[in-house]
JSON list of N, CA and C in Angstrom, two decimals:
[
{"chain": "A", "resi": 531, "resn": "THR", "atom": "N", "xyz": [0.86, -1.18, 0.03]},
{"chain": "A", "resi": 531, "resn": "THR", "atom": "CA", "xyz": [0.01, 0.01, -0.04]},
{"chain": "A", "resi": 531, "resn": "THR", "atom": "C", "xyz": [0.89, 1.19, 0.09]},
{"chain": "A", "resi": 532, "resn": "GLN", "atom": "N", "xyz": [0.54, 2.24, -0.84]},
{"chain": "A", "resi": 532, "resn": "GLN", "atom": "CA", "xyz": [1.33, 3.37, -0.89]},
{"chain": "A", "resi": 532, "resn": "GLN", "atom": "C", "xyz": [0.49, 4.57, -1.18]},
{"chain": "A", "resi": 533, "resn": "ASP", "atom": "N", "xyz": [1.04, 5.77, -1.12]},
{"chain": "A", "resi": 533, "resn": "ASP", "atom": "CA", "xyz": [0.34, 6.99, -1.38]},
{"chain": "A", "resi": 533, "resn": "ASP", "atom": "C", "xyz": [0.07, 7.17, -2.84]},
{"chain": "A", "resi": 534, "resn": "HIS", "atom": "N", "xyz": [-1.04, 7.40, -3.33]},
{"chain": "A", "resi": 534, "resn": "HIS", "atom": "CA", "xyz": [-1.35, 7.57, -4.77]},
{"chain": "A", "resi": 534, "resn": "HIS", "atom": "C", "xyz": [-1.57, 8.99, -5.03]},
{"chain": "A", "resi": 535, "resn": "LEU", "atom": "N", "xyz": [-1.56, 9.89, -4.08]},
{"chain": "A", "resi": 535, "resn": "LEU", "atom": "CA", "xyz": [-1.81, 11.35, -4.44]},
{"chain": "A", "resi": 535, "resn": "LEU", "atom": "C", "xyz": [-0.41, 12.03, -4.76]},
{"chain": "A", "resi": 536, "resn": "GLY", "atom": "N", "xyz": [0.62, 11.61, -4.20]},
{"chain": "A", "resi": 536, "resn": "GLY", "atom": "CA", "xyz": [1.87, 12.26, -4.49]},
{"chain": "A", "resi": 536, "resn": "GLY", "atom": "C", "xyz": [2.09, 13.34, -3.52]},
{"chain": "A", "resi": 537, "resn": "PRO", "atom": "N", "xyz": [3.31, 13.90, -3.47]},
{"chain": "A", "resi": 537, "resn": "PRO", "atom": "CA", "xyz": [3.77, 15.01, -2.52]},
{"chain": "A", "resi": 537, "resn": "PRO", "atom": "C", "xyz": [2.97, 16.34, -2.81]},
{"chain": "A", "resi": 538, "resn": "GLU", "atom": "N", "xyz": [2.42, 16.54, -4.05]},
{"chain": "A", "resi": 538, "resn": "GLU", "atom": "CA", "xyz": [1.86, 17.85, -4.30]},
{"chain": "A", "resi": 538, "resn": "GLU", "atom": "C", "xyz": [0.39, 17.89, -3.89]},
{"chain": "A", "resi": 539, "resn": "LEU", "atom": "N", "xyz": [-0.14, 16.77, -3.47]},
{"chain": "A", "resi": 539, "resn": "LEU", "atom": "CA", "xyz": [-1.57, 16.79, -2.96]},
{"chain": "A", "resi": 539, "resn": "LEU", "atom": "C", "xyz": [-1.52, 16.06, -1.59]},
{"chain": "A", "resi": 540, "resn": "SER", "atom": "N", "xyz": [-2.48, 16.43, -0.79]},
{"chain": "A", "resi": 540, "resn": "SER", "atom": "CA", "xyz": [-2.50, 15.85, 0.56]},
{"chain": "A", "resi": 540, "resn": "SER", "atom": "C", "xyz": [-4.03, 15.88, 1.11]},
{"chain": "A", "resi": 541, "resn": "LEU", "atom": "N", "xyz": [-4.30, 15.12, 2.18]},
{"chain": "A", "resi": 541, "resn": "LEU", "atom": "CA", "xyz": [-5.60, 15.06, 2.71]},
{"chain": "A", "resi": 541, "resn": "LEU", "atom": "C", "xyz": [-5.67, 16.43, 3.58]},
{"chain": "A", "resi": 542, "resn": "PRO", "atom": "N", "xyz": [-6.68, 17.26, 3.33]},
{"chain": "A", "resi": 542, "resn": "PRO", "atom": "CA", "xyz": [-6.69, 18.56, 3.98]},
{"chain": "A", "resi": 542, "resn": "PRO", "atom": "C", "xyz": [-6.71, 18.55, 5.56]},
{"chain": "A", "resi": 543, "resn": "ASP", "atom": "N", "xyz": [-7.44, 17.56, 6.10]},
{"chain": "A", "resi": 543, "resn": "ASP", "atom": "CA", "xyz": [-7.46, 17.45, 7.55]},
{"chain": "A", "resi": 543, "resn": "ASP", "atom": "C", "xyz": [-6.50, 16.47, 8.19]},
{"chain": "A", "resi": 544, "resn": "SER", "atom": "N", "xyz": [-5.60, 15.98, 7.36]},
{"chain": "A", "resi": 544, "resn": "SER", "atom": "CA", "xyz": [-4.60, 14.99, 7.86]},
{"chain": "A", "resi": 544, "resn": "SER", "atom": "C", "xyz": [-3.22, 15.25, 7.33]},
{"chain": "A", "resi": 545, "resn": "PRO", "atom": "N", "xyz": [-2.52, 16.29, 7.89]},
{"chain": "A", "resi": 545, "resn": "PRO", "atom": "CA", "xyz": [-1.20, 16.51, 7.40]},
{"chain": "A", "resi": 545, "resn": "PRO", "atom": "C", "xyz": [-0.30, 15.24, 7.62]},
{"chain": "A", "resi": 546, "resn": "GLY", "atom": "N", "xyz": [0.60, 15.01, 6.74]},
{"chain": "A", "resi": 546, "resn": "GLY", "atom": "CA", "xyz": [1.52, 13.87, 6.88]},
{"chain": "A", "resi": 546, "resn": "GLY", "atom": "C", "xyz": [0.95, 12.54, 6.41]},
{"chain": "A", "resi": 547, "resn": "HIS", "atom": "N", "xyz": [-0.28, 12.65, 5.80]},
{"chain": "A", "resi": 547, "resn": "HIS", "atom": "CA", "xyz": [-0.96, 11.41, 5.25]},
{"chain": "A", "resi": 547, "resn": "HIS", "atom": "C", "xyz": [-1.22, 11.66, 3.80]},
{"chain": "A", "resi": 548, "resn": "GLY", "atom": "N", "xyz": [-1.18, 10.56, 3.04]},
{"chain": "A", "resi": 548, "resn": "GLY", "atom": "CA", "xyz": [-1.56, 10.51, 1.67]},
{"chain": "A", "resi": 548, "resn": "GLY", "atom": "C", "xyz": [-2.79, 9.58, 1.59]},
{"chain": "A", "resi": 549, "resn": "PHE", "atom": "N", "xyz": [-3.21, 9.17, 0.43]},
{"chain": "A", "resi": 549, "resn": "PHE", "atom": "CA", "xyz": [-4.31, 8.35, 0.23]},
{"chain": "A", "resi": 549, "resn": "PHE", "atom": "C", "xyz": [-3.96, 7.25, -0.89]},
{"chain": "A", "resi": 550, "resn": "GLY", "atom": "N", "xyz": [-4.30, 6.05, -0.53]},
{"chain": "A", "resi": 550, "resn": "GLY", "atom": "CA", "xyz": [-3.96, 4.93, -1.43]},
{"chain": "A", "resi": 550, "resn": "GLY", "atom": "C", "xyz": [-5.04, 3.86, -1.39]},
{"chain": "A", "resi": 551, "resn": "LEU", "atom": "N", "xyz": [-5.71, 3.68, -2.52]},
{"chain": "A", "resi": 551, "resn": "LEU", "atom": "CA", "xyz": [-6.64, 2.47, -2.71]},
{"chain": "A", "resi": 551, "resn": "LEU", "atom": "C", "xyz": [-7.61, 2.35, -1.49]},
{"chain": "A", "resi": 552, "resn": "GLY", "atom": "N", "xyz": [-8.29, 3.41, -1.13]},
{"chain": "A", "resi": 552, "resn": "GLY", "atom": "CA", "xyz": [-9.25, 3.39, -0.13]},
{"chain": "A", "resi": 552, "resn": "GLY", "atom": "C", "xyz": [-8.90, 3.56, 1.35]},
{"chain": "A", "resi": 553, "resn": "VAL", "atom": "N", "xyz": [-7.59, 3.87, 1.61]},
{"chain": "A", "resi": 553, "resn": "VAL", "atom": "CA", "xyz": [-7.05, 3.98, 2.90]},
{"chain": "A", "resi": 553, "resn": "VAL", "atom": "C", "xyz": [-6.17, 5.23, 2.99]},
{"chain": "A", "resi": 554, "resn": "SER", "atom": "N", "xyz": [-6.06, 5.77, 4.15]},
{"chain": "A", "resi": 554, "resn": "SER", "atom": "CA", "xyz": [-5.12, 6.81, 4.49]},
{"chain": "A", "resi": 554, "resn": "SER", "atom": "C", "xyz": [-3.68, 6.18, 4.72]},
{"chain": "A", "resi": 555, "resn": "VAL", "atom": "N", "xyz": [-2.65, 6.77, 4.22]},
{"chain": "A", "resi": 555, "resn": "VAL", "atom": "CA", "xyz": [-1.34, 6.18, 4.28]},
{"chain": "A", "resi": 555, "resn": "VAL", "atom": "C", "xyz": [-0.45, 7.29, 4.93]},
{"chain": "A", "resi": 556, "resn": "LEU", "atom": "N", "xyz": [0.25, 6.88, 6.03]},
{"chain": "A", "resi": 556, "resn": "LEU", "atom": "CA", "xyz": [1.11, 7.77, 6.75]},
{"chain": "A", "resi": 556, "resn": "LEU", "atom": "C", "xyz": [2.37, 8.00, 5.91]},
{"chain": "A", "resi": 557, "resn": "THR", "atom": "N", "xyz": [2.63, 9.22, 5.51]},
{"chain": "A", "resi": 557, "resn": "THR", "atom": "CA", "xyz": [3.79, 9.54, 4.63]},
{"chain": "A", "resi": 557, "resn": "THR", "atom": "C", "xyz": [4.88, 10.32, 5.24]},
{"chain": "A", "resi": 558, "resn": "ASP", "atom": "N", "xyz": [4.58, 11.12, 6.34]},
{"chain": "A", "resi": 558, "resn": "ASP", "atom": "CA", "xyz": [5.44, 11.89, 6.99]},
{"chain": "A", "resi": 558, "resn": "ASP", "atom": "C", "xyz": [5.19, 12.03, 8.51]},
{"chain": "A", "resi": 559, "resn": "LEU", "atom": "N", "xyz": [5.91, 11.21, 9.28]},
{"chain": "A", "resi": 559, "resn": "LEU", "atom": "CA", "xyz": [5.57, 11.05, 10.69]},
{"chain": "A", "resi": 559, "resn": "LEU", "atom": "C", "xyz": [5.66, 12.36, 11.42]},
{"chain": "A", "resi": 560, "resn": "ALA", "atom": "N", "xyz": [6.65, 13.24, 10.97]},
{"chain": "A", "resi": 560, "resn": "ALA", "atom": "CA", "xyz": [6.84, 14.49, 11.78]},
{"chain": "A", "resi": 560, "resn": "ALA", "atom": "C", "xyz": [5.73, 15.49, 11.57]},
{"chain": "A", "resi": 561, "resn": "ARG", "atom": "N", "xyz": [4.81, 15.36, 10.55]},
{"chain": "A", "resi": 561, "resn": "ARG", "atom": "CA", "xyz": [3.75, 16.25, 10.19]},
{"chain": "A", "resi": 561, "resn": "ARG", "atom": "C", "xyz": [2.44, 15.69, 10.86]},
{"chain": "A", "resi": 562, "resn": "THR", "atom": "N", "xyz": [2.46, 14.52, 11.34]},
{"chain": "A", "resi": 562, "resn": "THR", "atom": "CA", "xyz": [1.22, 13.96, 11.93]},
{"chain": "A", "resi": 562, "resn": "THR", "atom": "C", "xyz": [1.07, 14.31, 13.41]},
{"chain": "A", "resi": 563, "resn": "ARG", "atom": "N", "xyz": [-0.15, 14.02, 13.80]},
{"chain": "A", "resi": 563, "resn": "ARG", "atom": "CA", "xyz": [-0.42, 14.16, 15.38]},
{"chain": "A", "resi": 563, "resn": "ARG", "atom": "C", "xyz": [-0.75, 12.75, 15.86]},
{"chain": "A", "resi": 564, "resn": "THR", "atom": "N", "xyz": [-0.04, 11.77, 15.44]},
{"chain": "A", "resi": 564, "resn": "THR", "atom": "CA", "xyz": [-0.24, 10.40, 15.82]},
{"chain": "A", "resi": 564, "resn": "THR", "atom": "C", "xyz": [0.98, 9.65, 15.89]},
{"chain": "A", "resi": 565, "resn": "LEU", "atom": "N", "xyz": [0.84, 8.34, 16.40]},
{"chain": "A", "resi": 565, "resn": "LEU", "atom": "CA", "xyz": [1.95, 7.39, 16.40]},
{"chain": "A", "resi": 565, "resn": "LEU", "atom": "C", "xyz": [1.84, 6.51, 15.25]},
{"chain": "A", "resi": 566, "resn": "GLY", "atom": "N", "xyz": [2.98, 5.90, 14.87]},
{"chain": "A", "resi": 566, "resn": "GLY", "atom": "CA", "xyz": [3.00, 4.93, 13.82]},
{"chain": "A", "resi": 566, "resn": "GLY", "atom": "C", "xyz": [4.43, 4.97, 13.16]},
{"chain": "A", "resi": 567, "resn": "SER", "atom": "N", "xyz": [4.38, 4.31, 12.03]},
{"chain": "A", "resi": 567, "resn": "SER", "atom": "CA", "xyz": [5.55, 4.27, 11.15]},
{"chain": "A", "resi": 567, "resn": "SER", "atom": "C", "xyz": [5.17, 4.75, 9.73]},
{"chain": "A", "resi": 568, "resn": "VAL", "atom": "N", "xyz": [6.12, 5.25, 9.05]},
{"chain": "A", "resi": 568, "resn": "VAL", "atom": "CA", "xyz": [5.84, 5.67, 7.66]},
{"chain": "A", "resi": 568, "resn": "VAL", "atom": "C", "xyz": [5.37, 4.40, 6.94]},
{"chain": "A", "resi": 569, "resn": "GLY", "atom": "N", "xyz": [4.29, 4.46, 6.17]},
{"chain": "A", "resi": 569, "resn": "GLY", "atom": "CA", "xyz": [3.66, 3.32, 5.45]},
{"chain": "A", "resi": 569, "resn": "GLY", "atom": "C", "xyz": [2.52, 2.72, 6.18]},
{"chain": "A", "resi": 570, "resn": "THR", "atom": "N", "xyz": [2.27, 3.15, 7.43]},
{"chain": "A", "resi": 570, "resn": "THR", "atom": "CA", "xyz": [1.08, 2.71, 8.19]},
{"chain": "A", "resi": 570, "resn": "THR", "atom": "C", "xyz": [-0.15, 3.14, 7.45]},
{"chain": "A", "resi": 571, "resn": "TYR", "atom": "N", "xyz": [-1.10, 2.29, 7.36]},
{"chain": "A", "resi": 571, "resn": "TYR", "atom": "CA", "xyz": [-2.31, 2.67, 6.61]},
{"chain": "A", "resi": 571, "resn": "TYR", "atom": "C", "xyz": [-3.57, 2.22, 7.34]},
{"chain": "A", "resi": 572, "resn": "GLY", "atom": "N", "xyz": [-4.76, 2.89, 7.13]},
{"chain": "A", "resi": 572, "resn": "GLY", "atom": "CA", "xyz": [-5.96, 2.48, 7.72]},
{"chain": "A", "resi": 572, "resn": "GLY", "atom": "C", "xyz": [-7.02, 3.42, 7.44]},
{"chain": "A", "resi": 573, "resn": "TRP", "atom": "N", "xyz": [-8.16, 3.33, 8.14]},
{"chain": "A", "resi": 573, "resn": "TRP", "atom": "CA", "xyz": [-9.24, 4.21, 7.82]},
{"chain": "A", "resi": 573, "resn": "TRP", "atom": "C", "xyz": [-10.30, 4.14, 9.03]},
{"chain": "A", "resi": 574, "resn": "GLY", "atom": "N", "xyz": [-11.07, 5.23, 9.34]},
{"chain": "A", "resi": 574, "resn": "GLY", "atom": "CA", "xyz": [-12.09, 5.28, 10.28]},
{"chain": "A", "resi": 574, "resn": "GLY", "atom": "C", "xyz": [-13.46, 5.39, 9.74]},
{"chain": "A", "resi": 575, "resn": "GLY", "atom": "N", "xyz": [-14.45, 4.91, 10.45]},
{"chain": "A", "resi": 575, "resn": "GLY", "atom": "CA", "xyz": [-15.77, 5.08, 10.00]},
{"chain": "A", "resi": 575, "resn": "GLY", "atom": "C", "xyz": [-16.53, 6.16, 10.73]},
{"chain": "A", "resi": 576, "resn": "ALA", "atom": "N", "xyz": [-17.76, 6.42, 10.34]},
{"chain": "A", "resi": 576, "resn": "ALA", "atom": "CA", "xyz": [-18.61, 7.53, 10.94]},
{"chain": "A", "resi": 576, "resn": "ALA", "atom": "C", "xyz": [-18.89, 7.24, 12.42]},
{"chain": "A", "resi": 577, "resn": "ALA", "atom": "N", "xyz": [-19.13, 6.11, 12.83]},
{"chain": "A", "resi": 577, "resn": "ALA", "atom": "CA", "xyz": [-19.47, 5.85, 14.17]},
{"chain": "A", "resi": 577, "resn": "ALA", "atom": "C", "xyz": [-18.31, 5.30, 15.08]},
{"chain": "A", "resi": 578, "resn": "ASN", "atom": "N", "xyz": [-17.09, 5.78, 14.77]},
{"chain": "A", "resi": 578, "resn": "ASN", "atom": "CA", "xyz": [-15.89, 5.49, 15.53]},
{"chain": "A", "resi": 578, "resn": "ASN", "atom": "C", "xyz": [-15.30, 4.14, 15.36]},
{"chain": "A", "resi": 579, "resn": "THR", "atom": "N", "xyz": [-15.65, 3.45, 14.28]},
{"chain": "A", "resi": 579, "resn": "THR", "atom": "CA", "xyz": [-14.94, 2.32, 13.95]},
{"chain": "A", "resi": 579, "resn": "THR", "atom": "C", "xyz": [-13.57, 2.73, 13.34]},
{"chain": "A", "resi": 580, "resn": "ASN", "atom": "N", "xyz": [-12.53, 1.96, 13.54]},
{"chain": "A", "resi": 580, "resn": "ASN", "atom": "CA", "xyz": [-11.15, 2.44, 13.16]},
{"chain": "A", "resi": 580, "resn": "ASN", "atom": "C", "xyz": [-10.36, 1.27, 13.04]},
{"chain": "A", "resi": 581, "resn": "PHE", "atom": "N", "xyz": [-9.38, 1.25, 11.98]},
{"chain": "A", "resi": 581, "resn": "PHE", "atom": "CA", "xyz": [-8.44, 0.23, 11.95]},
{"chain": "A", "resi": 581, "resn": "PHE", "atom": "C", "xyz": [-7.18, 0.89, 11.40]},
{"chain": "A", "resi": 582, "resn": "TRP", "atom": "N", "xyz": [-5.98, 0.26, 11.61]},
{"chain": "A", "resi": 582, "resn": "TRP", "atom": "CA", "xyz": [-4.80, 0.69, 11.09]},
{"chain": "A", "resi": 582, "resn": "TRP", "atom": "C", "xyz": [-3.83, -0.55, 11.02]},
{"chain": "A", "resi": 583, "resn": "ILE", "atom": "N", "xyz": [-3.01, -0.54, 10.05]},
{"chain": "A", "resi": 583, "resn": "ILE", "atom": "CA", "xyz": [-2.06, -1.64, 9.83]},
{"chain": "A", "resi": 583, "resn": "ILE", "atom": "C", "xyz": [-0.70, -0.95, 9.72]},
{"chain": "A", "resi": 584, "resn": "ASP", "atom": "N", "xyz": [0.27, -1.40, 10.59]},
{"chain": "A", "resi": 584, "resn": "ASP", "atom": "CA", "xyz": [1.64, -0.91, 10.59]},
{"chain": "A", "resi": 584, "resn": "ASP", "atom": "C", "xyz": [2.54, -1.99, 10.21]},
{"chain": "A", "resi": 585, "resn": "PRO", "atom": "N", "xyz": [2.85, -2.16, 8.84]},
{"chain": "A", "resi": 585, "resn": "PRO", "atom": "CA", "xyz": [3.69, -3.21, 8.43]},
{"chain": "A", "resi": 585, "resn": "PRO", "atom": "C", "xyz": [5.15, -3.14, 9.08]},
{"chain": "A", "resi": 586, "resn": "HIS", "atom": "N", "xyz": [5.62, -2.00, 9.37]},
{"chain": "A", "resi": 586, "resn": "HIS", "atom": "CA", "xyz": [7.03, -2.03, 9.96]},
{"chain": "A", "resi": 586, "resn": "HIS", "atom": "C", "xyz": [7.05, -2.68, 11.37]},
{"chain": "A", "resi": 587, "resn": "GLU", "atom": "N", "xyz": [6.03, -2.43, 12.17]},
{"chain": "A", "resi": 587, "resn": "GLU", "atom": "CA", "xyz": [5.91, -2.97, 13.49]},
{"chain": "A", "resi": 587, "resn": "GLU", "atom": "C", "xyz": [5.19, -4.33, 13.45]},
{"chain": "A", "resi": 588, "resn": "GLN", "atom": "N", "xyz": [4.69, -4.82, 12.34]},
{"chain": "A", "resi": 588, "resn": "GLN", "atom": "CA", "xyz": [3.92, -6.06, 12.20]},
{"chain": "A", "resi": 588, "resn": "GLN", "atom": "C", "xyz": [2.72, -6.03, 13.22]},
{"chain": "A", "resi": 589, "resn": "LEU", "atom": "N", "xyz": [2.00, -4.91, 13.04]},
{"chain": "A", "resi": 589, "resn": "LEU", "atom": "CA", "xyz": [0.90, -4.55, 14.06]},
{"chain": "A", "resi": 589, "resn": "LEU", "atom": "C", "xyz": [-0.43, -4.24, 13.33]},
{"chain": "A", "resi": 590, "resn": "ILE", "atom": "N", "xyz": [-1.48, -4.73, 13.84]},
{"chain": "A", "resi": 590, "resn": "ILE", "atom": "CA", "xyz": [-2.82, -4.31, 13.30]},
{"chain": "A", "resi": 590, "resn": "ILE", "atom": "C", "xyz": [-3.63, -3.86, 14.60]},
{"chain": "A", "resi": 591, "resn": "GLY", "atom": "N", "xyz": [-4.19, -2.69, 14.44]},
{"chain": "A", "resi": 591, "resn": "GLY", "atom": "CA", "xyz": [-5.08, -2.09, 15.46]},
{"chain": "A", "resi": 591, "resn": "GLY", "atom": "C", "xyz": [-6.47, -2.07, 14.94]},
{"chain": "A", "resi": 592, "resn": "LEU", "atom": "N", "xyz": [-7.52, -2.47, 15.76]},
{"chain": "A", "resi": 592, "resn": "LEU", "atom": "CA", "xyz": [-8.84, -2.51, 15.31]},
{"chain": "A", "resi": 592, "resn": "LEU", "atom": "C", "xyz": [-9.68, -2.18, 16.47]},
{"chain": "A", "resi": 593, "resn": "LEU", "atom": "N", "xyz": [-10.61, -1.14, 16.21]},
{"chain": "A", "resi": 593, "resn": "LEU", "atom": "CA", "xyz": [-11.43, -0.63, 17.32]},
{"chain": "A", "resi": 593, "resn": "LEU", "atom": "C", "xyz": [-12.87, -0.53, 16.67]},
{"chain": "A", "resi": 594, "resn": "MET", "atom": "N", "xyz": [-13.81, -1.26, 17.22]},
{"chain": "A", "resi": 594, "resn": "MET", "atom": "CA", "xyz": [-15.17, -1.30, 16.57]},
{"chain": "A", "resi": 594, "resn": "MET", "atom": "C", "xyz": [-16.25, -0.65, 17.58]},
{"chain": "A", "resi": 595, "resn": "LEU", "atom": "N", "xyz": [-16.19, 0.72, 17.67]},
{"chain": "A", "resi": 595, "resn": "LEU", "atom": "CA", "xyz": [-17.05, 1.46, 18.55]},
{"chain": "A", "resi": 595, "resn": "LEU", "atom": "C", "xyz": [-18.28, 1.72, 17.74]},
{"chain": "A", "resi": 596, "resn": "GLN", "atom": "N", "xyz": [-19.40, 2.11, 18.42]},
{"chain": "A", "resi": 596, "resn": "GLN", "atom": "CA", "xyz": [-20.61, 2.42, 17.72]},
{"chain": "A", "resi": 596, "resn": "GLN", "atom": "C", "xyz": [-21.36, 3.66, 18.50]},
{"chain": "A", "resi": 597, "resn": "PHE", "atom": "N", "xyz": [-20.74, 4.68, 18.35]},
{"chain": "A", "resi": 597, "resn": "PHE", "atom": "CA", "xyz": [-21.44, 5.99, 18.87]},
{"chain": "A", "resi": 597, "resn": "PHE", "atom": "C", "xyz": [-21.02, 7.19, 18.03]},
{"chain": "A", "resi": 598, "resn": "MET", "atom": "N", "xyz": [-22.08, 8.12, 18.06]},
{"chain": "A", "resi": 598, "resn": "MET", "atom": "CA", "xyz": [-21.93, 9.31, 17.21]},
{"chain": "A", "resi": 598, "resn": "MET", "atom": "C", "xyz": [-22.19, 10.44, 18.09]},
{"chain": "A", "resi": 599, "resn": "PRO", "atom": "N", "xyz": [-21.76, 11.61, 17.75]},
{"chain": "A", "resi": 599, "resn": "PRO", "atom": "CA", "xyz": [-20.86, 11.92, 16.61]},
{"chain": "A", "resi": 599, "resn": "PRO", "atom": "C", "xyz": [-19.41, 11.37, 16.86]},
{"chain": "A", "resi": 600, "resn": "SER", "atom": "N", "xyz": [-18.73, 11.10, 15.81]},
{"chain": "A", "resi": 600, "resn": "SER", "atom": "CA", "xyz": [-17.33, 10.65, 15.89]},
{"chain": "A", "resi": 600, "resn": "SER", "atom": "C", "xyz": [-16.48, 11.75, 16.46]},
{"chain": "A", "resi": 601, "resn": "GLY", "atom": "N", "xyz": [-15.56, 11.36, 17.28]},
{"chain": "A", "resi": 601, "resn": "GLY", "atom": "CA", "xyz": [-14.71, 12.42, 17.92]},
{"chain": "A", "resi": 601, "resn": "GLY", "atom": "C", "xyz": [-15.16, 13.08, 19.15]},
{"chain": "A", "resi": 602, "resn": "THR", "atom": "N", "xyz": [-16.39, 12.61, 19.66]},
{"chain": "A", "resi": 602, "resn": "THR", "atom": "CA", "xyz": [-16.81, 13.13, 20.93]},
{"chain": "A", "resi": 602, "resn": "THR", "atom": "C", "xyz": [-15.88, 12.83, 22.12]},
{"chain": "A", "resi": 603, "resn": "TYR", "atom": "N", "xyz": [-15.36, 11.65, 22.08]},
{"chain": "A", "resi": 603, "resn": "TYR", "atom": "CA", "xyz": [-14.45, 11.14, 23.12]},
{"chain": "A", "resi": 603, "resn": "TYR", "atom": "C", "xyz": [-13.19, 10.71, 22.45]},
{"chain": "A", "resi": 604, "resn": "PRO", "atom": "N", "xyz": [-11.97, 10.99, 23.03]},
{"chain": "A", "resi": 604, "resn": "PRO", "atom": "CA", "xyz": [-10.73, 10.71, 22.44]},
{"chain": "A", "resi": 604, "resn": "PRO", "atom": "C", "xyz": [-10.33, 9.19, 22.55]},
{"chain": "A", "resi": 605, "resn": "ILE", "atom": "N", "xyz": [-11.28, 8.29, 22.38]},
{"chain": "A", "resi": 605, "resn": "ILE", "atom": "CA", "xyz": [-11.02, 6.90, 22.56]},
{"chain": "A", "resi": 605, "resn": "ILE", "atom": "C", "xyz": [-10.10, 6.40, 21.45]},
{"chain": "A", "resi": 606, "resn": "VAL", "atom": "N", "xyz": [-10.31, 6.69, 20.20]},
{"chain": "A", "resi": 606, "resn": "VAL", "atom": "CA", "xyz": [-9.49, 6.19, 19.08]},
{"chain": "A", "resi": 606, "resn": "VAL", "atom": "C", "xyz": [-8.06, 6.59, 19.32]},
{"chain": "A", "resi": 607, "resn": "PRO", "atom": "N", "xyz": [-7.81, 7.95, 19.44]},
{"chain": "A", "resi": 607, "resn": "PRO", "atom": "CA", "xyz": [-6.27, 8.22, 19.60]},
{"chain": "A", "resi": 607, "resn": "PRO", "atom": "C", "xyz": [-5.71, 7.70, 20.87]},
{"chain": "A", "resi": 608, "resn": "ASP", "atom": "N", "xyz": [-6.42, 7.72, 21.90]},
{"chain": "A", "resi": 608, "resn": "ASP", "atom": "CA", "xyz": [-5.92, 7.16, 23.15]},
{"chain": "A", "resi": 608, "resn": "ASP", "atom": "C", "xyz": [-5.63, 5.74, 23.09]},
{"chain": "A", "resi": 609, "resn": "PHE", "atom": "N", "xyz": [-6.51, 4.93, 22.37]},
{"chain": "A", "resi": 609, "resn": "PHE", "atom": "CA", "xyz": [-6.21, 3.49, 22.16]},
{"chain": "A", "resi": 609, "resn": "PHE", "atom": "C", "xyz": [-4.98, 3.28, 21.33]},
{"chain": "A", "resi": 610, "resn": "ARG", "atom": "N", "xyz": [-4.73, 4.10, 20.27]},
{"chain": "A", "resi": 610, "resn": "ARG", "atom": "CA", "xyz": [-3.59, 4.00, 19.52]},
{"chain": "A", "resi": 610, "resn": "ARG", "atom": "C", "xyz": [-2.33, 4.26, 20.29]},
{"chain": "A", "resi": 611, "resn": "VAL", "atom": "N", "xyz": [-2.39, 5.33, 21.15]},
{"chain": "A", "resi": 611, "resn": "VAL", "atom": "CA", "xyz": [-1.21, 5.66, 21.94]},
{"chain": "A", "resi": 611, "resn": "VAL", "atom": "C", "xyz": [-0.96, 4.46, 22.96]},
{"chain": "A", "resi": 612, "resn": "ALA", "atom": "N", "xyz": [-1.94, 3.92, 23.51]},
{"chain": "A", "resi": 612, "resn": "ALA", "atom": "CA", "xyz": [-1.82, 2.78, 24.50]},
{"chain": "A", "resi": 612, "resn": "ALA", "atom": "C", "xyz": [-1.12, 1.49, 23.77]},
{"chain": "A", "resi": 613, "resn": "VAL", "atom": "N", "xyz": [-1.60, 1.31, 22.56]},
{"chain": "A", "resi": 613, "resn": "VAL", "atom": "CA", "xyz": [-1.02, 0.14, 21.80]},
{"chain": "A", "resi": 613, "resn": "VAL", "atom": "C", "xyz": [0.42, 0.38, 21.52]},
{"chain": "A", "resi": 614, "resn": "TYR", "atom": "N", "xyz": [0.82, 1.63, 21.03]},
{"chain": "A", "resi": 614, "resn": "TYR", "atom": "CA", "xyz": [2.16, 1.77, 20.72]},
{"chain": "A", "resi": 614, "resn": "TYR", "atom": "C", "xyz": [3.12, 1.88, 22.04]},
{"chain": "A", "resi": 615, "resn": "GLN", "atom": "N", "xyz": [2.48, 2.37, 23.12]},
{"chain": "A", "resi": 615, "resn": "GLN", "atom": "CA", "xyz": [3.29, 2.36, 24.32]},
{"chain": "A", "resi": 615, "resn": "GLN", "atom": "C", "xyz": [3.47, 0.98, 24.87]},
{"chain": "A", "resi": 616, "resn": "ALA", "atom": "N", "xyz": [2.59, 0.07, 24.57]},
{"chain": "A", "resi": 616, "resn": "ALA", "atom": "CA", "xyz": [2.83, -1.41, 25.05]},
{"chain": "A", "resi": 616, "resn": "ALA", "atom": "C", "xyz": [3.92, -2.06, 24.30]},
{"chain": "A", "resi": 617, "resn": "LEU", "atom": "N", "xyz": [4.34, -1.48, 23.12]},
{"chain": "A", "resi": 617, "resn": "LEU", "atom": "CA", "xyz": [5.48, -2.12, 22.37]},
{"chain": "A", "resi": 617, "resn": "LEU", "atom": "C", "xyz": [6.82, -1.74, 22.98]},
{"chain": "A", "resi": 618, "resn": "LEU", "atom": "N", "xyz": [6.85, -0.73, 23.76]},
{"chain": "A", "resi": 618, "resn": "LEU", "atom": "CA", "xyz": [8.18, -0.32, 24.40]},
{"chain": "A", "resi": 618, "resn": "LEU", "atom": "C", "xyz": [8.63, -1.33, 25.38]}
]
């Protein structure tokens, strides 16, 4: 999986991410507000479903929440931080 937008285009609400075949792709870790490795890809749904795959760490994160509006609680980013902290 790779970025199909190229460096001249980006996702407006996701600095450091590109887009490839239906998923967001982490392209520049320094510009993101998240943890992961360059090449990590995934997507989130409207009701807080979320997944990501980090090939470098051989890691899959999957969170299947069902509440709206998305982003009301910081569960998704907190879960991701907890997962990466557990790797240390």
